[in-house]
Every structure is written in structure tokens, then in C-alpha cells.
Amino acid sequence: MTSTASTRKTLVIGAGSWGTALAATASLNSDTLLWCRHSEQADIINKTHYNPRYLSDCLLPDTLRATHRLDEAVTHLSQSPEQSLIILGVPVAGMVETCTQWFQLLQAHNLSHIPIVWTCKGFAQDSAQLPHEIVQTHSQFPHIGVLSGPSFAREVVQQLPVALTIASHSQHTLDTTTQILHSHFCRIYQSDDVIGVEVGGALKNIIAIACGIADGLSLGHNARAALITRGLAEITRLGTAMGGIPTTFAGLTGLGDLVLTATGDLSRNRQVGLAIAQGKTLNEILASGMTAEGVRSARDTLKRAQSLHIEMPITEAICQVLFENMPARIAVQQLLTREAKQEIL
């Protein structure tokens, strides 16, 4: 790590797969601290350079440190607040608690001006809010952004090539995130379309479940291509209705993320679809420990779309399969037998 990089400070909150992967990446260009909820996890990471709970077979950089102490996290950021970055590696379900707790803590130490970016994807249950709406509702961070793109955490830890997008209305957030994460294997693009990036990330998970179902039913490559294409049409319709920029959905956080999640075997959402096609119930899938943001946010995505009078046939079919006990094969048949019409994006 160069002397310039050592003056930059990164705090990653949440030691799950993606938080761990981004902490490892950030440690190449900055002095990085990974905050863990459990002290045992932090201790093992520091001693062995392996995360015992997530990506447990992936060696982490020697320079990456972990802690479970809030005071140590604050001290870390205080050393260079103008060159610091905070990354939230928590799911949508944990955003309210995380934003509330950390904003109060950072505000008390005059550190709430540090850029904070999140990686979670989906609409919040009950409120149907996107992550940026949650952040704005429950905190007053002035420099915020979303980091997204086609990426599996395991491949990022292994330093395989990846391209990500940071979206923010704050140039300070864009520049700081780029300086800390851009590296020989990680290319960072900048955008100001926060809504478009978040909608793309949220809806691709639902389409990936549909593709998993189709593949699990051995419906062929043609069916998968149709679902991806028409799924992108649903993403674009809702995203533009909410204020997203149309071209965003043809980029990394739209088409790119959709293709990866719908076809990659490391995709948890795709695995949920495959399990459903095998006859497993949603309760059985969740009881096995498999979690996917597409399951959590499907109903709220549909609710948001209906409030805007946006037609979302694939999303609606997935909700029927997940929550109304509709057989997967019947749902696919109904999609295919819908009235013929002109193709509209």
C-alpha cells in the first residue's frame, strides 16, 4: 500500500460475503477496517485472514483488519475524515437500523459528512422503498450513493475482472469511491442516476428467479433468452416511470447485472428458481438457509409498479408462484399464452 493510499480510510459495515469482498478490494488502495457484528468473527479474521462465516475458503489481504467495536471504527475514520469512505454491506432489511445507528454515532463525532455508499438491492418490505429512500428517511448523510453492477462476491475476492458503477449526486462521493475501489482488476464507472441503478439491481433478482424456474423445468435456451429480454423491458418500464434514465438499463447495472444473475450458478436468486422447479416450497427453501433479495422484495416491487399503473407480467407471475402456491409450470404457461401484441420496451 502506498503512502497516499494509507492516508485514505475505509470502513465497511457488515462482514457478509459482499462486505468482505469490498473490504478486501478497498484494502488495496486504502487503510480498511471491516466492522463485524460478532467479536469472534473479527478475531478470527485478524488472526487467520479468513472470514469464518462467509467465503470461508478465500484468503483475505494481510492489510485488512476487522473489529466489532464501535469506538475503534470511529477512531479509524477520525484519522483522515476528508479522505474516508463508508461502505454499507448490509441487506435492505437491515438498512433502517444501520442508518439510524451509524448516523447518530457519526454525527456525535462530527463525521456524518463522510461519503456513505450501500450495496444492497431490492425494495424494502412493507414500505416498498428503494435503499436511497430509506437512507434519506432515517438519516441526514449529505454525501450518499449506491454501488452496483454485475458481480459475485467470490470472484471479487479472487480479484477476477469486474466492472461496477457508483451512482450519486455528490461528486465527492463519486470521486472518493472511485479512488478507493478502482484497481487493476476492478473498474469503476460513475453515474448520477441513483434511481435507475437501484431499480435495475432490485428487479434483476426477480427475473433471475423466473429464469431459474425455466431452466429447472428444462424449457430451453430460447425461453431463458425471452425471459431476460422481456424482463429487461419490465425493469426499464418501472425504472423510467420512477425517474430513472432509460440508457442506464442498457448498462452494467441493468442488462449487465440481469444477465449475470439470471445465468450464473453463483446467483442465489437463480438457485431459488431452480429449487422451485424441483418441487420445493418457498418455506422449504428458506428453511434450508437459502436467502435471496428477489424473494424479499417481489411483492413490494409489484406493489410499487401497480401504484404507477405499470404492467409487470413476469414479476406478477413470480409473486403468484412464491406466495399464492401457483405451480411453476402453470405460471410459465400463462406467460406464454398471453395475448399476442406488438413488442414494446
mmCIF file of C-alpha atoms in Angstrom:
data_model
loop_
_atom_site.group_PDB
_atom_site.id
_atom_site.type_symbol
_atom_site.label_atom_id
_atom_site.label_comp_id
_atom_site.label_asym_id
_atom_site.label_seq_id
_atom_site.Cartn_x
_atom_site.Cartn_y
_atom_site.Cartn_z
ATOM 1 C CA MET A 1 0.000 0.000 0.000
ATOM 2 C CA THR A 2 1.431 3.404 -0.998
ATOM 3 C CA SER A 3 1.725 6.326 1.424
ATOM 4 C CA THR A 4 -1.106 8.096 -0.402
ATOM 5 C CA ALA A 5 -3.317 5.050 -0.080
ATOM 6 C CA SER A 6 -2.519 4.677 3.615
ATOM 7 C CA THR A 7 -3.927 8.149 4.305
ATOM 8 C CA ARG A 8 -7.285 7.073 2.868
ATOM 9 C CA LYS A 9 -9.560 5.338 5.360
ATOM 10 C CA THR A 10 -12.374 2.938 4.517
ATOM 11 C CA LEU A 11 -14.889 1.485 6.940
ATOM 12 C CA VAL A 12 -17.001 -1.409 5.690
ATOM 13 C CA ILE A 13 -20.042 -2.066 7.869
ATOM 14 C CA GLY A 14 -21.197 -5.662 7.621
ATOM 15 C CA ALA A 15 -18.969 -8.715 7.222
ATOM 16 C CA GLY A 16 -21.184 -10.787 4.931
ATOM 17 C CA SER A 17 -19.980 -12.032 1.552
ATOM 18 C CA TRP A 18 -20.240 -8.724 -0.273
ATOM 19 C CA GLY A 19 -18.979 -6.611 2.616
ATOM 20 C CA THR A 20 -15.972 -8.900 2.931
ATOM 21 C CA ALA A 21 -15.296 -8.759 -0.810
ATOM 22 C CA LEU A 22 -15.424 -4.973 -0.960
ATOM 23 C CA ALA A 23 -13.303 -4.636 2.174
ATOM 24 C CA ALA A 24 -10.659 -6.822 0.532
ATOM 25 C CA THR A 25 -10.813 -4.675 -2.613
ATOM 26 C CA ALA A 26 -10.691 -1.373 -0.733
ATOM 27 C CA SER A 27 -7.664 -2.544 1.248
ATOM 28 C CA LEU A 28 -5.567 -2.354 -1.936
ATOM 29 C CA ASN A 29 -5.945 1.437 -2.076
ATOM 30 C CA SER A 30 -6.788 2.437 1.491
ATOM 31 C CA ASP A 31 -6.374 1.582 5.155
ATOM 32 C CA THR A 32 -9.506 -0.547 5.541
ATOM 33 C CA LEU A 33 -11.396 -1.696 8.623
ATOM 34 C CA LEU A 34 -14.199 -4.280 8.428
ATOM 35 C CA TRP A 35 -16.812 -3.904 11.155
ATOM 36 C CA CYS A 36 -18.346 -7.194 12.302
ATOM 37 C CA ARG A 37 -21.384 -7.660 14.492
ATOM 38 C CA HIS A 38 -19.719 -10.526 16.396
ATOM 39 C CA SER A 39 -16.370 -10.245 18.171
ATOM 40 C CA GLU A 40 -15.460 -13.873 17.421
ATOM 41 C CA GLN A 41 -15.741 -13.236 13.698
ATOM 42 C CA ALA A 42 -13.498 -10.165 13.887
ATOM 43 C CA ASP A 43 -10.910 -12.007 15.974
ATOM 44 C CA ILE A 44 -10.662 -14.909 13.530
ATOM 45 C CA ILE A 45 -10.338 -12.579 10.536
ATOM 46 C CA ASN A 46 -7.471 -10.732 12.249
ATOM 47 C CA LYS A 47 -5.685 -13.925 13.273
ATOM 48 C CA THR A 48 -6.168 -16.107 10.193
ATOM 49 C CA HIS A 49 -7.109 -13.678 7.377
ATOM 50 C CA TYR A 50 -10.170 -15.803 6.626
ATOM 51 C CA ASN A 51 -13.810 -14.902 7.310
ATOM 52 C CA PRO A 52 -15.182 -17.957 9.167
ATOM 53 C CA ARG A 53 -18.810 -17.255 8.238
ATOM 54 C CA TYR A 54 -18.687 -16.116 4.601
ATOM 55 C CA LEU A 55 -16.332 -17.012 1.740
ATOM 56 C CA SER A 56 -14.503 -19.053 4.357
ATOM 57 C CA ASP A 57 -12.106 -20.597 1.830
ATOM 58 C CA CYS A 58 -10.953 -17.235 0.408
ATOM 59 C CA LEU A 59 -7.732 -15.742 1.766
ATOM 60 C CA LEU A 60 -8.083 -12.041 2.664
ATOM 61 C CA PRO A 61 -5.314 -9.420 2.361
ATOM 62 C CA ASP A 62 -2.904 -9.171 5.296
ATOM 63 C CA THR A 63 -3.559 -5.424 5.464
ATOM 64 C CA LEU A 64 -7.301 -5.833 6.069
ATOM 65 C CA ARG A 65 -8.296 -5.505 9.716
ATOM 66 C CA ALA A 66 -11.596 -6.286 11.434
ATOM 67 C CA THR A 67 -13.314 -5.103 14.601
ATOM 68 C CA HIS A 68 -16.626 -5.369 16.422
ATOM 69 C CA ARG A 69 -16.028 -2.199 18.448
ATOM 70 C CA LEU A 70 -17.853 0.987 17.516
ATOM 71 C CA ASP A 71 -15.237 3.212 19.148
ATOM 72 C CA GLU A 72 -12.461 1.653 17.066
ATOM 73 C CA ALA A 73 -14.483 2.256 13.895
ATOM 74 C CA VAL A 74 -14.968 5.919 14.803
ATOM 75 C CA THR A 75 -11.289 6.380 15.644
ATOM 76 C CA HIS A 76 -10.335 4.835 12.312
ATOM 77 C CA LEU A 77 -12.412 7.358 10.360
ATOM 78 C CA SER A 78 -11.302 10.275 12.546
ATOM 79 C CA GLN A 79 -7.699 9.868 11.402
ATOM 80 C CA SER A 80 -8.477 11.139 7.895
ATOM 81 C CA PRO A 81 -12.131 12.207 7.598
ATOM 82 C CA GLU A 82 -11.665 14.132 4.342
ATOM 83 C CA GLN A 83 -10.330 11.046 2.572
ATOM 84 C CA SER A 84 -12.605 8.459 4.151
ATOM 85 C CA LEU A 85 -15.360 6.277 2.757
ATOM 86 C CA ILE A 86 -18.061 4.199 4.467
ATOM 87 C CA ILE A 87 -19.495 1.160 2.678
ATOM 88 C CA LEU A 88 -22.702 -0.433 3.933
ATOM 89 C CA GLY A 89 -22.571 -4.158 3.263
ATOM 90 C CA VAL A 90 -25.954 -4.926 4.822
ATOM 91 C CA PRO A 91 -29.178 -6.191 3.178
ATOM 92 C CA VAL A 92 -32.176 -3.951 2.552
ATOM 93 C CA ALA A 93 -33.860 -5.412 5.643
ATOM 94 C CA GLY A 94 -31.056 -4.021 7.821
ATOM 95 C CA MET A 95 -30.862 -0.554 6.307
ATOM 96 C CA VAL A 96 -33.180 1.267 8.722
ATOM 97 C CA GLU A 97 -31.380 0.055 11.834
ATOM 98 C CA THR A 98 -27.923 0.553 10.331
ATOM 99 C CA CYS A 99 -28.561 4.068 9.009
ATOM 100 C CA THR A 100 -30.173 5.230 12.237
ATOM 101 C CA GLN A 101 -27.450 3.834 14.496
ATOM 102 C CA TRP A 102 -24.455 4.898 12.478
ATOM 103 C CA PHE A 103 -25.715 8.357 11.558
ATOM 104 C CA GLN A 104 -26.279 9.176 15.226
ATOM 105 C CA LEU A 105 -22.847 7.808 16.119
ATOM 106 C CA LEU A 106 -21.011 9.615 13.324
ATOM 107 C CA GLN A 107 -22.922 12.853 13.870
ATOM 108 C CA ALA A 108 -21.885 12.823 17.538
ATOM 109 C CA HIS A 109 -18.242 12.739 16.403
ATOM 110 C CA ASN A 110 -18.654 15.260 13.547
ATOM 111 C CA LEU A 111 -18.095 12.548 10.940
ATOM 112 C CA SER A 112 -21.502 12.408 9.252
ATOM 113 C CA HIS A 113 -20.126 14.298 6.232
ATOM 114 C CA ILE A 114 -18.051 11.270 5.182
ATOM 115 C CA PRO A 115 -19.415 9.706 1.964
ATOM 116 C CA ILE A 116 -21.512 6.612 2.589
ATOM 117 C CA VAL A 117 -22.427 4.127 -0.132
ATOM 118 C CA TRP A 118 -24.500 0.961 0.004
ATOM 119 C CA THR A 119 -24.566 -2.258 -1.986
ATOM 120 C CA CYS A 120 -27.964 -3.803 -1.150
ATOM 121 C CA LYS A 121 -30.545 -4.366 -3.879
ATOM 122 C CA GLY A 122 -34.317 -4.506 -3.650
ATOM 123 C CA PHE A 123 -37.405 -2.738 -2.354
ATOM 124 C CA ALA A 124 -37.939 -2.713 1.392
ATOM 125 C CA GLN A 125 -40.700 -4.927 2.705
ATOM 126 C CA ASP A 126 -43.831 -3.062 3.817
ATOM 127 C CA SER A 127 -42.621 0.418 2.817
ATOM 128 C CA ALA A 128 -41.644 -0.578 -0.769
ATOM 129 C CA GLN A 129 -38.837 1.993 -0.544
ATOM 130 C CA LEU A 130 -35.620 1.840 -2.516
ATOM 131 C CA PRO A 131 -32.410 1.970 -0.445
ATOM 132 C CA HIS A 132 -31.760 5.660 -1.127
ATOM 133 C CA GLU A 133 -35.263 6.469 0.123
ATOM 134 C CA ILE A 134 -34.562 4.527 3.314
ATOM 135 C CA VAL A 135 -31.280 6.384 3.825
ATOM 136 C CA GLN A 136 -32.918 9.773 3.314
ATOM 137 C CA THR A 137 -35.854 8.902 5.573
ATOM 138 C CA HIS A 138 -33.789 7.657 8.505
ATOM 139 C CA SER A 139 -30.603 9.757 8.328
ATOM 140 C CA GLN A 140 -29.198 13.016 7.027
ATOM 141 C CA PHE A 141 -25.951 11.946 5.374
ATOM 142 C CA PRO A 142 -25.099 14.691 2.832
ATOM 143 C CA HIS A 143 -22.887 12.527 0.598
ATOM 144 C CA ILE A 144 -24.588 9.282 -0.377
ATOM 145 C CA GLY A 145 -24.511 6.815 -3.252
ATOM 146 C CA VAL A 146 -25.203 3.285 -4.438
ATOM 147 C CA LEU A 147 -22.567 0.830 -5.672
ATOM 148 C CA SER A 148 -23.887 -1.806 -8.046
ATOM 149 C CA GLY A 149 -23.113 -3.882 -11.112
ATOM 150 C CA PRO A 150 -22.701 -7.466 -12.323
ATOM 151 C CA SER A 151 -20.577 -9.056 -9.611
ATOM 152 C CA PHE A 152 -20.336 -12.172 -7.489
ATOM 153 C CA ALA A 153 -18.538 -11.619 -4.179
ATOM 154 C CA ARG A 154 -16.415 -14.743 -4.524
ATOM 155 C CA GLU A 155 -14.940 -13.616 -7.841
ATOM 156 C CA VAL A 156 -14.229 -10.141 -6.448
ATOM 157 C CA VAL A 157 -12.272 -11.602 -3.505
ATOM 158 C CA GLN A 158 -10.331 -13.711 -6.014
ATOM 159 C CA GLN A 159 -9.509 -10.493 -7.924
ATOM 160 C CA LEU A 160 -11.103 -11.675 -11.136
ATOM 161 C CA PRO A 161 -12.010 -8.801 -13.524
ATOM 162 C CA VAL A 162 -15.154 -6.868 -12.596
ATOM 163 C CA ALA A 163 -16.797 -3.571 -13.546
ATOM 164 C CA LEU A 164 -19.037 -1.686 -11.120
ATOM 165 C CA THR A 165 -20.991 1.571 -11.155
ATOM 166 C CA ILE A 166 -21.109 4.156 -8.382
ATOM 167 C CA ALA A 167 -24.189 6.382 -8.670
ATOM 168 C CA SER A 168 -24.542 9.576 -6.685
ATOM 169 C CA HIS A 169 -25.492 13.234 -6.985
ATOM 170 C CA SER A 170 -22.378 14.077 -4.934
ATOM 171 C CA GLN A 171 -19.153 14.435 -6.899
ATOM 172 C CA HIS A 172 -17.207 13.963 -3.666
ATOM 173 C CA THR A 173 -18.874 10.575 -3.217
ATOM 174 C CA LEU A 174 -18.199 9.591 -6.834
ATOM 175 C CA ASP A 175 -14.526 10.570 -6.690
ATOM 176 C CA THR A 176 -13.805 9.083 -3.264
ATOM 177 C CA THR A 177 -15.430 5.753 -4.144
ATOM 178 C CA THR A 178 -13.536 5.600 -7.439
ATOM 179 C CA GLN A 179 -10.175 6.373 -5.816
ATOM 180 C CA ILE A 180 -10.625 3.675 -3.199
ATOM 181 C CA LEU A 181 -12.114 0.837 -5.269
ATOM 182 C CA HIS A 182 -10.675 1.307 -8.772
ATOM 183 C CA SER A 183 -7.782 -1.115 -9.244
ATOM 184 C CA HIS A 184 -6.005 -3.451 -11.676
ATOM 185 C CA PHE A 185 -8.996 -5.826 -11.665
ATOM 186 C CA CYS A 186 -11.898 -3.594 -10.556
ATOM 187 C CA ARG A 187 -13.061 -0.875 -12.975
ATOM 188 C CA ILE A 188 -15.370 1.775 -11.551
ATOM 189 C CA TYR A 189 -17.799 3.784 -13.690
ATOM 190 C CA GLN A 190 -19.621 6.881 -12.447
ATOM 191 C CA SER A 191 -23.305 7.812 -12.824
ATOM 192 C CA ASP A 192 -25.775 10.293 -11.389
ATOM 193 C CA ASP A 193 -28.792 8.016 -11.970
ATOM 194 C CA VAL A 194 -29.336 6.676 -8.437
ATOM 195 C CA ILE A 195 -32.917 5.592 -9.133
ATOM 196 C CA GLY A 196 -32.090 3.771 -12.349
ATOM 197 C CA VAL A 197 -29.170 1.917 -10.795
ATOM 198 C CA GLU A 198 -31.254 0.847 -7.796
ATOM 199 C CA VAL A 199 -34.267 -0.281 -9.827
ATOM 200 C CA GLY A 200 -32.030 -2.344 -12.101
ATOM 201 C CA GLY A 201 -30.458 -4.016 -9.091
ATOM 202 C CA ALA A 202 -33.800 -4.685 -7.453
ATOM 203 C CA LEU A 203 -35.710 -6.170 -10.354
ATOM 204 C CA LYS A 204 -32.972 -8.330 -11.855
ATOM 205 C CA ASN A 205 -33.264 -10.597 -8.801
ATOM 206 C CA ILE A 206 -36.924 -11.314 -9.566
ATOM 207 C CA ILE A 207 -36.224 -12.052 -13.228
ATOM 208 C CA ALA A 208 -33.392 -14.350 -12.139
ATOM 209 C CA ILE A 209 -35.872 -16.418 -10.118
ATOM 210 C CA ALA A 210 -38.014 -16.731 -13.247
ATOM 211 C CA CYS A 211 -35.009 -17.853 -15.299
ATOM 212 C CA GLY A 212 -34.087 -20.385 -12.639
ATOM 213 C CA ILE A 213 -37.604 -21.816 -12.810
ATOM 214 C CA ALA A 214 -37.480 -22.030 -16.605
ATOM 215 C CA ASP A 215 -34.083 -23.734 -16.573
ATOM 216 C CA GLY A 216 -35.195 -26.074 -13.798
ATOM 217 C CA LEU A 217 -38.162 -27.098 -15.936
ATOM 218 C CA SER A 218 -35.804 -27.696 -18.896
ATOM 219 C CA LEU A 219 -37.628 -25.169 -21.059
ATOM 220 C CA GLY A 220 -34.513 -24.423 -23.084
ATOM 221 C CA HIS A 221 -32.271 -21.527 -24.008
ATOM 222 C CA ASN A 222 -34.968 -19.831 -26.067
ATOM 223 C CA ALA A 223 -37.195 -19.455 -23.016
ATOM 224 C CA ARG A 224 -34.327 -18.071 -20.939
ATOM 225 C CA ALA A 225 -33.495 -15.510 -23.636
ATOM 226 C CA ALA A 226 -37.146 -14.448 -23.812
ATOM 227 C CA LEU A 227 -37.357 -14.026 -20.031
ATOM 228 C CA ILE A 228 -34.174 -11.963 -19.899
ATOM 229 C CA THR A 229 -35.296 -9.735 -22.771
ATOM 230 C CA ARG A 230 -38.840 -9.192 -21.558
ATOM 231 C CA GLY A 231 -37.557 -8.948 -18.003
ATOM 232 C CA LEU A 232 -35.345 -6.062 -19.089
ATOM 233 C CA ALA A 233 -38.458 -4.447 -20.602
ATOM 234 C CA GLU A 234 -40.204 -4.671 -17.206
ATOM 235 C CA ILE A 235 -37.166 -3.206 -15.443
ATOM 236 C CA THR A 236 -36.978 -0.334 -17.920
ATOM 237 C CA ARG A 237 -40.707 0.454 -17.732
ATOM 238 C CA LEU A 238 -40.749 0.685 -13.954
ATOM 239 C CA GLY A 239 -37.377 2.389 -13.738
ATOM 240 C CA THR A 240 -38.231 5.179 -16.161
ATOM 241 C CA ALA A 241 -41.644 5.669 -14.527
ATOM 242 C CA MET A 242 -39.859 6.220 -11.222
ATOM 243 C CA GLY A 243 -37.457 8.730 -12.729
ATOM 244 C CA GLY A 244 -34.578 6.588 -13.970
ATOM 245 C CA ILE A 245 -32.702 7.354 -17.177
ATOM 246 C CA PRO A 246 -33.529 4.877 -19.993
ATOM 247 C CA THR A 247 -29.905 4.318 -21.055
ATOM 248 C CA THR A 248 -28.998 3.166 -17.540
ATOM 249 C CA PHE A 249 -30.912 -0.060 -18.080
ATOM 250 C CA ALA A 250 -28.758 -0.974 -21.083
ATOM 251 C CA GLY A 251 -25.611 -0.669 -18.957
ATOM 252 C CA LEU A 252 -23.794 -2.533 -16.200
ATOM 253 C CA THR A 253 -26.459 -2.110 -13.541
ATOM 254 C CA GLY A 254 -29.307 -3.008 -15.890
ATOM 255 C CA LEU A 255 -28.627 -5.549 -18.619
ATOM 256 C CA GLY A 256 -25.211 -6.489 -17.249
ATOM 257 C CA ASP A 257 -26.411 -7.359 -13.761
ATOM 258 C CA LEU A 258 -29.524 -9.062 -15.139
ATOM 259 C CA VAL A 259 -27.553 -11.393 -17.416
ATOM 260 C CA LEU A 260 -25.142 -12.365 -14.641
ATOM 261 C CA THR A 261 -27.813 -13.042 -12.035
ATOM 262 C CA ALA A 262 -30.131 -14.856 -14.428
ATOM 263 C CA THR A 263 -27.471 -17.199 -15.822
ATOM 264 C CA GLY A 264 -24.704 -17.531 -13.223
ATOM 265 C CA ASP A 265 -24.746 -20.565 -10.949
ATOM 266 C CA LEU A 266 -23.446 -18.465 -8.029
ATOM 267 C CA SER A 267 -26.708 -16.483 -8.115
ATOM 268 C CA ARG A 268 -28.862 -17.195 -5.062
ATOM 269 C CA ASN A 269 -31.964 -15.894 -6.838
ATOM 270 C CA ARG A 270 -31.419 -18.256 -9.736
ATOM 271 C CA GLN A 271 -30.904 -21.101 -7.243
ATOM 272 C CA VAL A 272 -34.266 -20.295 -5.648
ATOM 273 C CA GLY A 273 -35.917 -20.648 -9.052
ATOM 274 C CA LEU A 274 -34.183 -23.951 -9.699
ATOM 275 C CA ALA A 275 -35.347 -25.259 -6.306
ATOM 276 C CA ILE A 276 -38.939 -24.236 -7.011
ATOM 277 C CA ALA A 277 -38.825 -26.035 -10.352
ATOM 278 C CA GLN A 278 -37.722 -29.161 -8.469
ATOM 279 C CA GLY A 279 -40.940 -29.002 -6.461
ATOM 280 C CA LYS A 280 -39.650 -27.431 -3.267
ATOM 281 C CA THR A 281 -41.893 -24.964 -1.464
ATOM 282 C CA LEU A 282 -40.764 -21.483 -0.511
ATOM 283 C CA ASN A 283 -40.851 -22.449 3.167
ATOM 284 C CA GLU A 284 -38.583 -25.413 2.478
ATOM 285 C CA ILE A 285 -36.179 -23.227 0.522
ATOM 286 C CA LEU A 286 -35.994 -20.571 3.222
ATOM 287 C CA ALA A 287 -35.668 -23.211 5.963
ATOM 288 C CA SER A 288 -32.588 -24.583 4.191
ATOM 289 C CA GLY A 289 -30.841 -21.268 4.795
ATOM 290 C CA MET A 290 -31.044 -20.004 1.214
ATOM 291 C CA THR A 291 -31.964 -16.312 1.132
ATOM 292 C CA ALA A 292 -32.387 -14.090 -1.892
ATOM 293 C CA GLU A 293 -33.353 -10.440 -2.225
ATOM 294 C CA GLY A 294 -35.754 -11.296 -5.059
ATOM 295 C CA VAL A 295 -37.951 -13.251 -2.650
ATOM 296 C CA ARG A 296 -37.896 -10.483 -0.064
ATOM 297 C CA SER A 297 -38.796 -7.682 -2.445
ATOM 298 C CA ALA A 298 -41.036 -9.310 -5.088
ATOM 299 C CA ARG A 299 -44.376 -8.329 -3.558
ATOM 300 C CA ASP A 300 -43.247 -4.810 -2.772
ATOM 301 C CA THR A 301 -41.893 -4.389 -6.274
ATOM 302 C CA LEU A 302 -45.271 -5.395 -7.677
ATOM 303 C CA LYS A 303 -46.998 -3.046 -5.230
ATOM 304 C CA ARG A 304 -44.828 -0.148 -6.385
ATOM 305 C CA ALA A 305 -45.497 -0.998 -10.044
ATOM 306 C CA GLN A 306 -49.255 -1.219 -9.525
ATOM 307 C CA SER A 307 -49.276 2.181 -7.819
ATOM 308 C CA LEU A 308 -47.740 3.598 -11.008
ATOM 309 C CA HIS A 309 -50.028 1.532 -13.301
ATOM 310 C CA ILE A 310 -47.041 -0.309 -14.789
ATOM 311 C CA GLU A 311 -47.649 -3.749 -16.300
ATOM 312 C CA MET A 312 -45.216 -6.356 -14.904
ATOM 313 C CA PRO A 313 -46.351 -9.833 -16.037
ATOM 314 C CA ILE A 314 -43.167 -11.704 -15.097
ATOM 315 C CA THR A 315 -42.994 -10.129 -11.653
ATOM 316 C CA GLU A 316 -46.682 -10.847 -11.120
ATOM 317 C CA ALA A 317 -46.208 -14.489 -12.131
ATOM 318 C CA ILE A 318 -43.282 -14.904 -9.724
ATOM 319 C CA CYS A 319 -45.372 -13.463 -6.879
ATOM 320 C CA GLN A 320 -48.117 -15.986 -7.671
ATOM 321 C CA VAL A 321 -45.628 -18.851 -7.584
ATOM 322 C CA LEU A 322 -43.857 -17.684 -4.414
ATOM 323 C CA PHE A 323 -46.803 -16.564 -2.332
ATOM 324 C CA GLU A 324 -50.028 -17.948 -3.846
ATOM 325 C CA ASN A 325 -48.985 -21.574 -4.385
ATOM 326 C CA MET A 326 -49.370 -21.419 -8.156
ATOM 327 C CA PRO A 327 -47.478 -24.322 -9.802
ATOM 328 C CA ALA A 328 -44.419 -23.022 -11.628
ATOM 329 C CA ARG A 329 -45.289 -24.774 -14.888
ATOM 330 C CA ILE A 330 -48.759 -23.199 -14.956
ATOM 331 C CA ALA A 331 -47.298 -19.741 -14.315
ATOM 332 C CA VAL A 332 -44.907 -20.160 -17.243
ATOM 333 C CA GLN A 333 -47.735 -21.417 -19.450
ATOM 334 C CA GLN A 334 -49.854 -18.388 -18.615
ATOM 335 C CA LEU A 335 -46.974 -16.089 -19.520
ATOM 336 C CA LEU A 336 -46.535 -17.789 -22.879
ATOM 337 C CA THR A 337 -50.238 -17.802 -23.716
ATOM 338 C CA ARG A 338 -50.830 -14.125 -23.045
ATOM 339 C CA GLU A 339 -52.466 -12.233 -25.878
ATOM 340 C CA ALA A 340 -50.157 -11.588 -28.832
ATOM 341 C CA LYS A 341 -49.159 -7.932 -29.105
ATOM 342 C CA GLN A 342 -46.601 -5.558 -30.538
ATOM 343 C CA GLU A 343 -43.265 -5.678 -28.727
ATOM 344 C CA ILE A 344 -42.880 -2.556 -26.606
ATOM 345 C CA LEU A 345 -39.931 -1.810 -24.366
#
